[in-house]
Coordinates of C-alpha atoms and ligand atoms in Angstrom, one line a residue:
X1294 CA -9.6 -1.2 1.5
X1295 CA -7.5 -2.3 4.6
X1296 CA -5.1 -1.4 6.6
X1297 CA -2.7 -3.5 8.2
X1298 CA -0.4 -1.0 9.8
X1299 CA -1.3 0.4 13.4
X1300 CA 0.1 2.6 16.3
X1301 CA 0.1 2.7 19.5
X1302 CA 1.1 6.1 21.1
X1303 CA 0.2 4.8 25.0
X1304 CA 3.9 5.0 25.5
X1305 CA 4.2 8.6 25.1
X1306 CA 1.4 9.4 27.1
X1307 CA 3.5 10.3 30.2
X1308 CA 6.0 13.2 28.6
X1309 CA 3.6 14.8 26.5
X1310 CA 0.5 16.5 27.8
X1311 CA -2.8 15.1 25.9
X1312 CA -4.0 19.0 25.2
X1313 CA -1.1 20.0 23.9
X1314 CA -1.5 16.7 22.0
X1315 CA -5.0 17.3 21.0
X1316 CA -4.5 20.6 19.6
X1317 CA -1.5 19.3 17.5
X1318 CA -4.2 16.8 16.2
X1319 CA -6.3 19.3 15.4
X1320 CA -3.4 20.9 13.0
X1321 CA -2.4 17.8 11.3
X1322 CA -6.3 17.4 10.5
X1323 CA -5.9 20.9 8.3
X1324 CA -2.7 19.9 7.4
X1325 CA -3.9 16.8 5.6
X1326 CA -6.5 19.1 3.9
X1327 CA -3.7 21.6 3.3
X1328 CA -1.9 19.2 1.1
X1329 CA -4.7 17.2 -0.5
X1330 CA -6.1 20.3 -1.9
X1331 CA -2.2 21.1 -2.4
X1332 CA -2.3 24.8 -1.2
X1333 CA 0.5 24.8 0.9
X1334 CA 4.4 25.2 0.6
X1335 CA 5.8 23.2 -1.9
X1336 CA 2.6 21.7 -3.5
X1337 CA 4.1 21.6 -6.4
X1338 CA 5.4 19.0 -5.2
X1339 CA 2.9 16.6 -4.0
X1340 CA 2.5 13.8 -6.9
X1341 CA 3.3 11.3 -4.6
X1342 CA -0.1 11.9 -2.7
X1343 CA -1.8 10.3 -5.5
X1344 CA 1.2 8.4 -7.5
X1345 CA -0.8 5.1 -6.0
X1346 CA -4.0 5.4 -7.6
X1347 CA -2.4 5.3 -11.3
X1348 CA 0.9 3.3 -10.3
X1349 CA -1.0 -0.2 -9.9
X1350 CA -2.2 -0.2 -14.1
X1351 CA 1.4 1.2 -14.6
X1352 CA 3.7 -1.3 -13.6
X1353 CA 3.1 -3.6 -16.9
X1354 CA 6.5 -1.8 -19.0
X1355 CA 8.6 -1.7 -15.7
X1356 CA 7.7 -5.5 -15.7
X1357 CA 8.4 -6.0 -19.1
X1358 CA 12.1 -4.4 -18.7
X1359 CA 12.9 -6.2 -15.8
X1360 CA 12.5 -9.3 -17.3
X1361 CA 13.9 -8.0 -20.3
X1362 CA 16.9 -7.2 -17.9
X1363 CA 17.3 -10.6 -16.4
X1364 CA 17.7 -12.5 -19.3
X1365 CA 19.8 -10.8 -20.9
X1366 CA 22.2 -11.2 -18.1
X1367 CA 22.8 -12.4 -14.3
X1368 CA 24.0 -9.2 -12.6
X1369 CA 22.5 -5.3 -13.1
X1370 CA 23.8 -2.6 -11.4
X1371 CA 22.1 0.6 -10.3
X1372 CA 23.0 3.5 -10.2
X1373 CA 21.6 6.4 -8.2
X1374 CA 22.1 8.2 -4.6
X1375 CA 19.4 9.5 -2.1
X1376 CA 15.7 8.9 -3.3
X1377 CA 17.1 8.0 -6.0
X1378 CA 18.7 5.0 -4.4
X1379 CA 16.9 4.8 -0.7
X1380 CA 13.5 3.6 -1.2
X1381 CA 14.5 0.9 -3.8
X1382 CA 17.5 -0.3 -1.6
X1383 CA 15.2 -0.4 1.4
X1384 CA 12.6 -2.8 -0.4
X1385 CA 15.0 -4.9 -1.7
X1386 CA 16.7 -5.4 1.5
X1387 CA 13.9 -5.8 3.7
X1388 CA 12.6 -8.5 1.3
X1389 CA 16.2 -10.7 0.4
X1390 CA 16.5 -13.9 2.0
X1391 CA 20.3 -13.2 2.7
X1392 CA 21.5 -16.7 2.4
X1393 CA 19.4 -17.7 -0.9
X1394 CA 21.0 -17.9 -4.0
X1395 CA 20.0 -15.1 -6.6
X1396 CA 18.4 -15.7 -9.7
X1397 CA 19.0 -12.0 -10.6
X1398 CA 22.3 -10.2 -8.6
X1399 CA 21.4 -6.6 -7.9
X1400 CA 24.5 -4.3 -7.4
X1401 CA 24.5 -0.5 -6.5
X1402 CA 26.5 2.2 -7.3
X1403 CA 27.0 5.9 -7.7
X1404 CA 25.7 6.0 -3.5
X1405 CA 29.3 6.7 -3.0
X1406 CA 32.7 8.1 -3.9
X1407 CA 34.5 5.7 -2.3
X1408 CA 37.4 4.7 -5.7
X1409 CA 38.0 1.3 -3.9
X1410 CA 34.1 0.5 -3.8
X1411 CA 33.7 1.2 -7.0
X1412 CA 37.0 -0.7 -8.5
X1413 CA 36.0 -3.6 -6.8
X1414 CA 32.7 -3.5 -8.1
X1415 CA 34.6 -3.2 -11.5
X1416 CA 36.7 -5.9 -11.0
X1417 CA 33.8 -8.3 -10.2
X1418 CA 32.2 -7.3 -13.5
X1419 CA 35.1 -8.3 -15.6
X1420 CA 33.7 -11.5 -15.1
X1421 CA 30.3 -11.5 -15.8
X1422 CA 27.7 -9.6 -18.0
X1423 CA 25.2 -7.0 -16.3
X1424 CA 23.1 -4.8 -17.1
X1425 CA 22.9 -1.0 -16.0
X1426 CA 19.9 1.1 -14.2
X1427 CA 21.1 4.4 -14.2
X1428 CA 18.5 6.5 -11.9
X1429 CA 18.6 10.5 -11.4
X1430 CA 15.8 12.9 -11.3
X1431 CA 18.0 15.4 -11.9
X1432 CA 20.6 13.7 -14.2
X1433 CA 23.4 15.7 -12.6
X1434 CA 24.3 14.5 -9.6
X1435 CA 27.9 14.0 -9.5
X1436 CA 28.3 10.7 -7.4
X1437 CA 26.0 8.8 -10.1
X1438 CA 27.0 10.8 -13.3
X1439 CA 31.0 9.9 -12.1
X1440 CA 29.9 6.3 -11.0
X1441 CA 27.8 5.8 -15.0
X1442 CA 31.0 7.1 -16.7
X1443 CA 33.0 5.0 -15.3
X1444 CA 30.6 1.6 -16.0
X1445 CA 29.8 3.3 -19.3
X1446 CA 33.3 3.3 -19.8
X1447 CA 33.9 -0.5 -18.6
X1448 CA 30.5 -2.2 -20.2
X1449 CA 32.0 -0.1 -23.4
X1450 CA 34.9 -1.9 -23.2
X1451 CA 33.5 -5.1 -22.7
X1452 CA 30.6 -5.3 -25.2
X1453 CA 31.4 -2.4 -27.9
X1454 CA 29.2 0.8 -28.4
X1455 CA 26.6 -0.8 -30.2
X1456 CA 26.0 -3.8 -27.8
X1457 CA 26.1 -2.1 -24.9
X1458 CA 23.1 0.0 -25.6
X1459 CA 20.2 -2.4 -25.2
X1460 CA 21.8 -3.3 -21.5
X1461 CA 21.3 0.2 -20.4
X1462 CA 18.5 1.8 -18.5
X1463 CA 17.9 5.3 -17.6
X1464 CA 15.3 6.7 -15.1
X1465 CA 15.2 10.4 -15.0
X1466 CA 13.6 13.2 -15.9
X1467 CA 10.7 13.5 -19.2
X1468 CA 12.2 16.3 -20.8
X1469 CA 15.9 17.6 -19.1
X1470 CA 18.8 17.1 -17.6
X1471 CA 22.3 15.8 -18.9
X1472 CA 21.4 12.3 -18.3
X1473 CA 17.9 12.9 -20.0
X1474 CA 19.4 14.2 -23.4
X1475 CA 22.5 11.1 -22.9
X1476 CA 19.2 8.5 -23.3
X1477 CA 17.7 10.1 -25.6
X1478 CA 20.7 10.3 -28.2
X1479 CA 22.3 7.0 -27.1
X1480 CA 18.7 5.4 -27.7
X1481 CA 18.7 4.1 -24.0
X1482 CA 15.2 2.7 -22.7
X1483 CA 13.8 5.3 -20.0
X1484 CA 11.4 5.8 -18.0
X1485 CA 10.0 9.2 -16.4
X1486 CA 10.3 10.2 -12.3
X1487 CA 7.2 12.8 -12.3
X1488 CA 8.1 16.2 -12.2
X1489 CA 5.6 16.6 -9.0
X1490 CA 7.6 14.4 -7.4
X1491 CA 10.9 14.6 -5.5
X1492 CA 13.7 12.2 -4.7
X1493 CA 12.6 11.2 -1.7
X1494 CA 9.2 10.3 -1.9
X1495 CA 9.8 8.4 -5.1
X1496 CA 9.8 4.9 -3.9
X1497 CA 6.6 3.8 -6.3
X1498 CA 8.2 5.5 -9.7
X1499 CA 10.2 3.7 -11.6
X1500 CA 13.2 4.7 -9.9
X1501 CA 12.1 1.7 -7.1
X1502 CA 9.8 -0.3 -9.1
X1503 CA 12.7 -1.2 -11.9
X1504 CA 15.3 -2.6 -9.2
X1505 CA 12.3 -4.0 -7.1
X1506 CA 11.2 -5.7 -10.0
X1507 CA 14.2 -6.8 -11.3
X1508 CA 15.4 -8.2 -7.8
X1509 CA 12.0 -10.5 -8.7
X1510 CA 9.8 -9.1 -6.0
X1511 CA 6.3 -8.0 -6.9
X1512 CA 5.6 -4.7 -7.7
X1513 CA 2.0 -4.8 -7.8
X1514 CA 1.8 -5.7 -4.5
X1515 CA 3.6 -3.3 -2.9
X1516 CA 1.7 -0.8 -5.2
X1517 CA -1.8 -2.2 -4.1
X1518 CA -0.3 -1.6 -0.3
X1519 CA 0.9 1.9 -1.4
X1520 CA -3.0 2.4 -2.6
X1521 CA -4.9 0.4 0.6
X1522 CA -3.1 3.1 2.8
X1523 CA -3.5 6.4 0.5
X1524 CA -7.3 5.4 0.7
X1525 CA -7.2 5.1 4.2
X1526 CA -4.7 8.1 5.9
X1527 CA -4.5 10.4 2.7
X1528 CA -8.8 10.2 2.0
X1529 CA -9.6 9.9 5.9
X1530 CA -8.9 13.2 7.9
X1531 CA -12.3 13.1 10.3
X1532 CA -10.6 9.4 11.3
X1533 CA -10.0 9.5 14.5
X1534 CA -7.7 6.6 14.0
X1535 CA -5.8 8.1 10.9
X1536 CA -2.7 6.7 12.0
X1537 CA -0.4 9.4 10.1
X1538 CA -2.6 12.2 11.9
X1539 CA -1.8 10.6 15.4
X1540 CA 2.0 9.7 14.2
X1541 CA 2.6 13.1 12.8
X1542 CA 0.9 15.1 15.6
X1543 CA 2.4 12.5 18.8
X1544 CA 6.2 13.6 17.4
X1545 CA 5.9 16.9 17.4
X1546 CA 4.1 17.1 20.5
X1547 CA 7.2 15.7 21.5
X1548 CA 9.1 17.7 19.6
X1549 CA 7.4 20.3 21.9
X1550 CA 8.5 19.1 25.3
X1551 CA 12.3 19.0 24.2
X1552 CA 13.1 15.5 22.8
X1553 CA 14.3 16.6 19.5
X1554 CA 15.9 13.1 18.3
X1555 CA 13.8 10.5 17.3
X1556 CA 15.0 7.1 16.7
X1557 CA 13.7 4.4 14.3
X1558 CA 14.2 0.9 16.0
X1559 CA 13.2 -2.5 14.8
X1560 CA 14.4 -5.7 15.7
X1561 CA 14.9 -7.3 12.2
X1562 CA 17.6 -6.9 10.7
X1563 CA 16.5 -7.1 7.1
X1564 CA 15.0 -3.6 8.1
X1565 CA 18.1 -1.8 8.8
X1566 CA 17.9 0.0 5.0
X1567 CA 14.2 0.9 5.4
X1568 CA 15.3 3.0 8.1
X1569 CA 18.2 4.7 6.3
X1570 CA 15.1 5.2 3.6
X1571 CA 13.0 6.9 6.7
X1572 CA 16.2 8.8 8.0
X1573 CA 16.2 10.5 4.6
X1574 CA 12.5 10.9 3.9
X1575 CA 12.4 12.9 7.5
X1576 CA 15.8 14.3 7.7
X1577 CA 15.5 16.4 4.4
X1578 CA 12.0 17.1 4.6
X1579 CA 12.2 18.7 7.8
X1580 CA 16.0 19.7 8.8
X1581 CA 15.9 23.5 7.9
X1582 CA 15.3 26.5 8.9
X1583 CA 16.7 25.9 12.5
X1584 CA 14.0 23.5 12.9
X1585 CA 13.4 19.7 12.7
X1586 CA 13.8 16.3 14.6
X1587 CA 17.0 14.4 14.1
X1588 CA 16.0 11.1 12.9
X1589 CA 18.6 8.5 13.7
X1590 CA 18.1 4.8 13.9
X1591 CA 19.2 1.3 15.8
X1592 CA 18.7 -2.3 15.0
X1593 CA 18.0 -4.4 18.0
X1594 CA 18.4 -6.4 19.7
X1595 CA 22.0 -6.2 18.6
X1596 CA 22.7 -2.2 19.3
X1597 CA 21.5 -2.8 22.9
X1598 CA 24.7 -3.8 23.5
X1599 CA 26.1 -0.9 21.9
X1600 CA 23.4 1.9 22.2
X1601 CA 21.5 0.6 24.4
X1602 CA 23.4 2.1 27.2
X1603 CA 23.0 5.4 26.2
X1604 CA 19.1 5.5 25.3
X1605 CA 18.6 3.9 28.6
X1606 CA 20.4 6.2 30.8
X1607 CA 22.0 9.2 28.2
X1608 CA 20.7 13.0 28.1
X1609 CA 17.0 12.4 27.9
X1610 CA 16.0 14.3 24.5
X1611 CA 15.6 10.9 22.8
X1612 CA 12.4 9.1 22.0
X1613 CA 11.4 5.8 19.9
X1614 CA 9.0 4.6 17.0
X1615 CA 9.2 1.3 17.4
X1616 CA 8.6 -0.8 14.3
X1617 CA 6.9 -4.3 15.5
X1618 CA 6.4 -6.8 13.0
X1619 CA 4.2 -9.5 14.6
X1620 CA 5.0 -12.4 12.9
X1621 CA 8.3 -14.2 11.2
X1622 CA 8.2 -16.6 7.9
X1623 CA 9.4 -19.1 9.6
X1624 CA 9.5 -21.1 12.4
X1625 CA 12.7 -22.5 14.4
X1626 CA 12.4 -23.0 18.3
X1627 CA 15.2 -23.1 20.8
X1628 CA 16.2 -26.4 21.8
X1629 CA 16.2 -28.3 24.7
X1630 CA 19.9 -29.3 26.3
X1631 CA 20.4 -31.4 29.1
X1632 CA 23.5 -30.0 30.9
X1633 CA 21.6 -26.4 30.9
X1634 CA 25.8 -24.9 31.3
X1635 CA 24.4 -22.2 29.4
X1636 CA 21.4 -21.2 31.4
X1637 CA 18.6 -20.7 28.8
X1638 CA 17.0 -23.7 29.7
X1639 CA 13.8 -21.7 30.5
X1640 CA 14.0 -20.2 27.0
X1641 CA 14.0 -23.9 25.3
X1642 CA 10.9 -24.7 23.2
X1643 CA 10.2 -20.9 22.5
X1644 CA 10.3 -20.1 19.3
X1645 CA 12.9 -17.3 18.2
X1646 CA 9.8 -14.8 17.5
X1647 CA 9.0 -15.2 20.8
X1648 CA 12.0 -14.5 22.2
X1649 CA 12.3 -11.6 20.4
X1650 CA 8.7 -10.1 21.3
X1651 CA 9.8 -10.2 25.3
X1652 CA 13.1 -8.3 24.6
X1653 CA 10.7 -5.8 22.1
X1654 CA 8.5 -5.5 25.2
X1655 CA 11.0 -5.7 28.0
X1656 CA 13.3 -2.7 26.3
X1657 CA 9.9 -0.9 25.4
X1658 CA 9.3 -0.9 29.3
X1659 CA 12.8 -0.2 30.6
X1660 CA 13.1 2.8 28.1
X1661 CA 9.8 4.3 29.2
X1662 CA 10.9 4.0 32.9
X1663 CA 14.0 5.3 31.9
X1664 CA 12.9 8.6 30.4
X1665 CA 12.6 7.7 26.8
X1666 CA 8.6 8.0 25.0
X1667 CA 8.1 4.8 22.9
X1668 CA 5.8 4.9 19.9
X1669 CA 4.8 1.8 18.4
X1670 CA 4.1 1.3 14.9
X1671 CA 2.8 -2.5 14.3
X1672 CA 2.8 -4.0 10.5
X1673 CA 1.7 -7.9 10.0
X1674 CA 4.6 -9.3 8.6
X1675 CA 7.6 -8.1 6.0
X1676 CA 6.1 -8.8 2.5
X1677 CA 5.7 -6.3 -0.6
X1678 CA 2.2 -5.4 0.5
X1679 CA 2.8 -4.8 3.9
X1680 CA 6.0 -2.5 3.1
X1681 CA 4.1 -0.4 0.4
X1682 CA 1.6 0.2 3.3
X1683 CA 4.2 1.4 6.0
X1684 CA 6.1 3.5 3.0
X1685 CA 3.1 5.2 2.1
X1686 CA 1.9 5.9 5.7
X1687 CA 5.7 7.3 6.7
X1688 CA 5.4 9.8 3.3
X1689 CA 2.4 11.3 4.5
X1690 CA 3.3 11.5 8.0
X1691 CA 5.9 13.2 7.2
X1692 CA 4.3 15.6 4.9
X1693 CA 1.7 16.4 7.7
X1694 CA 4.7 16.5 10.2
X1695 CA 6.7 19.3 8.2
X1696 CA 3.7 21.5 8.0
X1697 CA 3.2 21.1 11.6
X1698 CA 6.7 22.4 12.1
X1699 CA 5.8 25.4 9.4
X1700 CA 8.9 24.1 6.8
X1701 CA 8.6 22.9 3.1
X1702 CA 8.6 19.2 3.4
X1703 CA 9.2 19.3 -0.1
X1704 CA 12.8 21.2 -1.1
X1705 CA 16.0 20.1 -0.2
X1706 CA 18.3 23.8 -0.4
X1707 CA 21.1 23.0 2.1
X1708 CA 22.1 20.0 0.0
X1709 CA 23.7 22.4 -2.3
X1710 CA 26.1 24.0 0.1
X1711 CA 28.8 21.2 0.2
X1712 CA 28.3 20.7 -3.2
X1713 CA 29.1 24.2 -4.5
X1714 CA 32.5 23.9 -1.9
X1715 CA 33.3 20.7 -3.9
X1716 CA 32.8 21.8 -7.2
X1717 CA 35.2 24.9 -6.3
X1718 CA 37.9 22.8 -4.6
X1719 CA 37.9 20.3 -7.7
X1720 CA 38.1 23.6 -10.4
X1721 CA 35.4 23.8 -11.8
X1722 CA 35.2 27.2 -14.1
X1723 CA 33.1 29.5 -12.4
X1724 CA 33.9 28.9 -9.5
X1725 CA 37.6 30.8 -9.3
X1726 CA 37.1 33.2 -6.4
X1727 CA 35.0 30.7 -4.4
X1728 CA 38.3 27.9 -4.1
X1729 CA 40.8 30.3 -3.9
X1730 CA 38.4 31.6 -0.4
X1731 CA 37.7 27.6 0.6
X1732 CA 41.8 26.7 0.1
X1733 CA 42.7 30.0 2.4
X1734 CA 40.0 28.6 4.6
X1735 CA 41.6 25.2 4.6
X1736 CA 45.4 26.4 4.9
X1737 CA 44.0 28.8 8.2
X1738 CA 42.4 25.5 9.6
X1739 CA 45.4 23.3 9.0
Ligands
PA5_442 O1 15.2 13.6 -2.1 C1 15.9 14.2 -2.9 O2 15.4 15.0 -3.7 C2 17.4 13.9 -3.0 O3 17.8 13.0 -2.0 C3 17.7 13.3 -4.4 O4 17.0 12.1 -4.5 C4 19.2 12.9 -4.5 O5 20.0 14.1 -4.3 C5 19.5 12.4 -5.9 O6 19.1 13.3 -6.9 P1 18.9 12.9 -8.4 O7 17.8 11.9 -8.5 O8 18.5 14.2 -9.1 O9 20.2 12.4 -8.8

């Protein structure tokens, strides 16, 4: 068992007191042993805890249908919003090379209502064949179920019922759910999300391994990362060094002292979609109740010249986890010119990596001395291994962090509210007296 991810709380250590630290510590500790025995809120919940241990001997069919998949055409769209979408999306990202050419094309949809996304997305599939991965727990949220009628609808078109059925996947619940009982009596391949666990901390079900896999990335490597860091956070509560103890216990003692927005920051931009995955993961796990940290996120060292202003000098509730990644594939250095017009010329024979470190450490600084508390989190490089690691780590952080804050990490309940107002305002039956109050509402406002 290793660990490759670290953390590095030093740059907190003048805005939050280390008692108030220590005794936050000591909660996470029970915390951890609240949910590994899974007697606290929501433990019905808490699969994911253990999903590594069995995921590495279960990836073998989700292999076997992703290659199934990619020879049966170039392109596959997936379908899905949320966890079901997130985790999968982040990988996949992180991992592309963004100017390769793909042997497999991975498209997404049902993340959105947008009508011109998705009949642009349409047109570009008149001209090719694709398969579809059609992901939801649930199997009834709208934005995928309208986004799957509508490609149903075009692959039908295109390939005729019977064809179309072995170029469909659908990754949902064992037993229920509109999109369950479609599979089942259109003869779709499936595979199961867990009951025990919930959208957002599904990242190692097939609802991420199936579009990791099929992107050609390997899954067994990010599970055996997933499994290297449950052995050593989840298993190791008397560590002094569990780094999702310290994570979980330094934000809230920040949390504590008034800074109630944290933001994610890295400085490469293939990791711009891990942290919408992170925003999600602590947004909904611990926005509720009046309570919880507002996760937002930058990518630098391009938004210092848009945000940077504003964490350097804005109101001072802000603080930073810093995600350092210490070394790049590859290597290109900054040339040597002889005119100099630009000025660089101390920068020339530095290698890009370099570069970047001294603005990582030279914002780090300037943000401390600015009123902004910097954690660190450090991870070797971006490879499958490494981000199964992180993932894993930022799951049970997070757990640890909402029972900290005295919330169910687990349950989502104010995702419903906008939901039930659009369902009324489109007319759905049941729903009669509800639009008639939400159209007065929206003539008063008008
Ligand atoms: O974390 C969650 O539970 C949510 O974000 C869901 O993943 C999201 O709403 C999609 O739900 P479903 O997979 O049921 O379509």
């Amino acid at each position: 068992m290793k660990q490759t991810i670290s953390i590095n709380i030093k740059g907190i250590s003048s805005f939050a007191d280390s008692s108030a630290l220590n005794s936050i510590r000591a909660r996470a500790i029970a915390n951890l042993k609240t949910l590994r025995e899974g007697t606290g809120r929501g433990s019905e919940f808490t699969g994911w805890l253990r999903l590594p241990d069995r995921a590495v001997s279960e990836t073998t069919a989700v292999r076997a249908c992703a290659a199934r998949l990619r020879a049966q055409a170039p392109v596959t769209v997936v379908v899905g919003i949320g966890g079901s979408y997130l985790g999968s999306r982040a990988l996949i990202e992180a991992l592309n090379d963004p100017f390769a050419p793909k042997e497999h094309t991975l498209l997404f949809a049902g993340h959105t209502l947008s009508e011109d996304y998705h009949a642009a997305l349409l047109r570009f599939l008149d001209g090719t064949e694709y398969n579809i991965v059609v992901i939801s727990k649930s199997g009834t949220t709208t934005e995928p179920a309208i986004a799957f009628r509508v490609l149903r609808d075009h692959m039908r078109n295109k390939l005729g019922t019977a064809a179309m059925k072995s170029h469909i996947v659908a990754i949902t619940d064992a037993r229920r759910g509109a999109l369950h009982d479609l599979a089942v009596s259109e003869g779709y391949e499936t595979f199961v999300i867990p009951d025990d666990v919930g959208g957002r901390y599904s990242v190692l079900t097939p609802a991420g391994m199936l579009p990791l896999a099929l992107a050609g990335y390997h899954i067994d490597a990010f599970a055996r990362g997933m499994l290297d860091m449950a052995l050593s956070v989840r298993e190791g509560n008397d560590n002094p060094e569990n780094i999702a103890v310290t994570y979980a216990a330094a934000r809230n003692a920040l949390y504590g002292r008034g800074y109630s927005t944290e933001i994610l920051v890295s400085y490469e931009p293939s990791l711009v979609f891990l942290a919408e995955w992170w925003k999600q993961l602590y947004g909904e796990s611990e926005g509720k109740e009046g309570k919880g940290i507002f996760p937002a996120s930058v990518s630098f060292t391009t938004d210092l010249h848009s945000m940077g202003q504003y964490i350097q000098q804005g109101e001072r509730k802000l603080f930073e986890t810093v995600i350092h990644v210490a070394d790049s594939y590859h290597r290109l250095v900054v040339p040597g010119a002889t005119d100099n017009s630009d000025g660089i010329g101390f920068i020339a024979g530095k290698r890009m990596t370099e570069v970047n470190h001294k603005a990582e450490d030279g914002t780090r600084i300037a943000h401390i001395d600015g009123g902004v508390p910097v954690i660190v989190v450090s991870m070797e490089r971006i490879d499958e291994y490494n981000l199964g690691q992180l993932m894993y780590f930022f799951e049970l952080a997070c757990a640890i962090s909402g029972y900290i804050l005295g919330v169910n990490p687990f349950d989502q309940p104010g995702v419903e509210s906008y939901k039930k107002n659009m369902f009324a305002l489109l007319g759905k039956p049941g729903f009669e007296s509800e639009r008639a109050r939400l159209e007065q509402d929206l003539r008063d406002k008008e």
